[in-house]
Coordinates of C-alpha atoms in Angstrom, one line a residue:
M1061 CA 13.5 -15.0 2.0
W1062 CA 10.7 -15.4 -0.7
P1063 CA 6.9 -15.8 1.4
P1064 CA 5.7 -19.0 1.7
P1065 CA 3.0 -19.6 -1.1
E1066 CA 0.4 -19.8 1.1
L1067 CA 1.1 -16.7 2.3
L1068 CA 0.9 -15.4 -0.5
A1069 CA -2.7 -17.2 -2.0
L1070 CA -3.7 -15.9 1.4
A1071 CA -2.6 -12.3 0.4
V1072 CA -4.5 -12.9 -3.0
A1073 CA -7.3 -14.7 -1.8
L1074 CA -8.0 -11.6 1.3
S1075 CA -8.2 -9.0 -1.4
M1076 CA -10.5 -10.4 -3.6
D1077 CA -13.9 -8.7 -2.1
A1078 CA -11.6 -5.5 -2.5
V1079 CA -11.0 -6.7 -5.9
A1080 CA -14.4 -7.3 -7.1
V1081 CA -15.5 -2.9 -5.5
A1082 CA -12.5 -1.4 -7.7
L1083 CA -14.0 -3.4 -11.0
A1084 CA -16.7 -1.8 -9.3
R1085 CA -15.5 1.8 -9.1
G1086 CA -13.3 1.2 -12.4
A1087 CA -16.7 0.4 -13.7
A1088 CA -18.6 3.6 -12.2
I1089 CA -16.2 6.3 -13.6
R1090 CA -17.0 7.7 -16.7
P1091 CA -14.8 10.2 -18.9
P1092 CA -13.8 13.4 -18.7
R1093 CA -12.9 11.7 -15.5
P1094 CA -9.7 10.6 -15.1
L1095 CA -9.0 7.1 -14.4
L1096 CA -5.4 6.9 -13.2
P1097 CA -5.5 9.0 -10.4
A1098 CA -8.9 7.4 -9.1
A1099 CA -7.4 3.6 -9.1
L1100 CA -3.9 4.9 -7.2
L1101 CA -6.2 6.1 -4.8
T1102 CA -8.3 2.7 -4.2
G1103 CA -5.0 0.8 -4.5
L1104 CA -3.9 2.6 -1.4
A1105 CA -7.0 3.2 0.3
F1106 CA -7.6 -0.8 -0.3
G1107 CA -3.8 -1.6 0.3
A1108 CA -3.1 0.7 4.0
A1109 CA -6.7 -1.5 5.0
Q1110 CA -5.7 -4.5 4.4
G1111 CA -2.5 -4.2 5.3
L1112 CA -3.3 -3.1 9.2
M1113 CA -6.3 -4.9 9.5
P1114 CA -4.3 -8.5 10.8
I1115 CA -2.1 -6.6 12.9
L1116 CA -4.7 -4.9 14.5
G1117 CA -6.5 -8.8 14.9
L1118 CA -4.3 -10.4 15.6
A1119 CA -3.4 -8.3 18.8
A1120 CA -6.7 -8.4 19.8
A1121 CA -6.5 -12.0 19.9
S1122 CA -3.5 -11.6 21.6
L1123 CA -5.8 -9.9 24.1
V1124 CA -8.0 -12.5 24.5
T1125 CA -6.3 -15.9 24.1
G1126 CA -2.7 -17.1 24.1
M1127 CA -3.3 -20.3 21.7
V1128 CA -2.2 -19.4 18.8
A1129 CA 1.7 -19.0 19.7
G1130 CA 3.4 -20.3 16.7
P1131 CA 3.2 -23.7 14.2
G1132 CA 1.2 -26.6 15.9
A1133 CA 0.6 -24.5 19.1
G1134 CA -2.3 -26.0 21.4
I1135 CA -5.3 -25.5 19.7
G1136 CA -4.1 -22.4 17.2
P1137 CA -4.1 -24.3 13.3
F1138 CA -7.4 -25.8 13.9
L1139 CA -8.6 -22.0 15.1
A1140 CA -6.9 -21.1 11.7
F1141 CA -8.8 -23.9 9.6
L1142 CA -12.3 -22.8 11.0
I1143 CA -11.8 -19.3 11.2
L1144 CA -10.8 -19.2 7.2
L1145 CA -13.2 -21.8 6.4
V1146 CA -16.5 -19.8 7.6
L1147 CA -14.8 -16.8 5.7
G1148 CA -14.1 -19.0 2.5
I1149 CA -18.1 -20.4 2.8
R1150 CA -19.2 -16.8 3.5
M1151 CA -17.1 -15.2 0.1
I1152 CA -18.4 -18.3 -2.2
R1153 CA -22.1 -17.9 -1.1
E1154 CA -21.8 -14.3 -2.2
G1155 CA -20.5 -15.1 -4.9
L1156 CA -22.8 -17.6 -6.4
A1157 CA -25.8 -15.3 -5.4
D1158 CA -25.0 -12.3 -7.2
A1159 CA -23.8 -14.8 -10.1
N1160 CA -27.2 -16.2 -10.2
G1161 CA -29.5 -12.9 -10.6
S1162 CA -28.3 -10.5 -7.2
D1163 CA -27.8 -6.9 -8.4
T1164 CA -24.0 -6.4 -8.6
G1165 CA -24.0 -2.8 -9.4
G1166 CA -25.4 -1.7 -6.4
S1167 CA -24.3 -4.0 -3.1
D1168 CA -20.7 -5.2 -4.4
T1169 CA -19.4 -7.3 -1.4
G1170 CA -21.2 -6.1 1.5
A1171 CA -19.1 -3.3 1.6
G1172 CA -20.9 -0.3 1.3
G1173 CA -21.4 0.0 -2.5
T1174 CA -18.7 1.1 -4.5
G1175 CA -17.4 4.0 -2.9
A1176 CA -18.3 6.8 -5.1
G1177 CA -16.5 9.6 -3.5
R1178 CA -13.5 9.7 -0.6
G1179 CA -15.3 8.9 2.4
G1180 CA -17.4 5.9 0.6
L1181 CA -14.2 5.1 -0.3
I1182 CA -12.6 5.1 2.5
M1183 CA -15.7 3.0 4.1
A1184 CA -15.1 0.3 1.4
A1185 CA -11.7 -0.5 2.5
L1186 CA -12.7 -0.7 6.1
A1187 CA -15.6 -3.3 5.3
T1188 CA -13.5 -5.1 2.8
S1189 CA -11.1 -5.8 5.1
I1190 CA -12.6 -7.1 7.9
D1191 CA -11.8 -10.7 6.6
A1192 CA -7.9 -9.8 7.1
A1193 CA -8.8 -8.1 10.1
A1194 CA -10.4 -12.3 11.0
A1195 CA -7.7 -14.2 9.3
G1196 CA -4.7 -11.5 11.3
V1197 CA -4.7 -14.6 13.7
T1198 CA -2.7 -16.8 10.9
L1199 CA 0.0 -15.0 10.6
P1200 CA 2.3 -16.1 13.3
L1201 CA 1.1 -19.8 11.7
F1202 CA 4.0 -18.7 9.0
S1203 CA 7.2 -19.2 8.3
W1204 CA 8.0 -15.2 7.9
P1205 CA 7.5 -12.3 10.5
V1206 CA 4.3 -10.7 11.5
W1207 CA 4.7 -7.3 9.9
A1208 CA 5.9 -8.9 6.5
S1209 CA 2.8 -10.8 5.5
A1210 CA 1.2 -7.6 6.9
L1211 CA 2.7 -5.6 4.7
L1212 CA 2.6 -8.2 1.6
I1213 CA -1.4 -8.6 1.9
G1214 CA -1.6 -4.7 1.5
G1215 CA 0.6 -4.4 -1.2
V1216 CA -0.8 -7.5 -2.8
T1217 CA -3.9 -5.7 -2.2
A1218 CA -2.9 -2.5 -3.5
A1219 CA -1.5 -3.9 -6.9
L1220 CA -4.5 -5.8 -7.5
S1221 CA -7.2 -3.4 -6.7
L1222 CA -4.9 -0.6 -8.6
C1223 CA -5.3 -3.2 -11.2
A1224 CA -9.6 -3.6 -11.1
T1225 CA -10.2 -0.3 -10.6
L1226 CA -8.0 0.0 -14.1
A1227 CA -9.7 -3.4 -16.1
G1228 CA -13.5 -2.0 -14.4
R1229 CA -14.0 0.3 -16.7
V1230 CA -14.1 -2.1 -19.6
A1231 CA -14.7 -5.4 -17.3
G1232 CA -17.5 -3.5 -15.7
V1233 CA -18.9 -5.4 -12.3
A1234 CA -19.7 -8.8 -14.0
L1235 CA -16.8 -10.0 -12.9
G1236 CA -17.1 -9.2 -9.7
R1237 CA -18.2 -11.8 -7.8
K1238 CA -16.5 -14.6 -9.3
A1239 CA -13.8 -13.0 -8.0
D1240 CA -15.7 -13.9 -4.3
I1241 CA -15.4 -17.4 -5.7
L1242 CA -12.1 -17.8 -6.5
G1243 CA -11.2 -16.2 -3.5
G1244 CA -13.4 -18.0 -1.0
A1245 CA -12.2 -21.3 -2.3
L1246 CA -8.7 -20.6 -1.6
L1247 CA -8.8 -19.1 1.5
V1248 CA -10.2 -22.8 2.3
A1249 CA -7.8 -24.4 0.8
I1250 CA -5.5 -22.7 2.6
G1251 CA -7.1 -23.4 6.1
A1252 CA -6.7 -27.1 5.4
R1253 CA -3.6 -26.9 4.4
I1254 CA -2.6 -24.7 7.7
L1255 CA -4.7 -27.9 9.9
L1256 CA -3.2 -30.5 8.7
D1257 CA 0.4 -29.2 9.2
G1258 CA -0.2 -28.4 12.5
L1259 CA -2.1 -31.9 13.1

């Protein structure tokens, strides 16, 4: 069974912060340091964090409220829309701020820099997955098992982050924030779709 298009779009959108940081990491890797091992490690770290955080976010939300229990459950769709709207607007604003002249080289996505070392990589992976934790409350609204949705989100992030790290050496950090603008727009669109489906 193929994943719903909205879920796939959510996975791509949530990965954009990680992609932006991975581009910066790739740009910071200089010969003779091998690029492929660093790209694999980056993809693994970002993918693991991005796949785990939605589960943790959903579990935390379930302890607080039972509102999100499935499609059309109470105010679940409205709550999902508000969360994705706020996350999307924040990503768009951050992308536009850097596009208008902020320093892309030193600040990345509010995620603790490019995370050059392994400790920095772990911190960046956790920081870029905060949005995924918040978006985790929306997973029951899709027609896919929650665990499979989280696995998809992690897998998409891992693959895109690996490719972004490899491309970073060529593309540099200039593309990083444009990815955030695209991701933010996708989050807003997904939230609107969930809200309309729940009405």
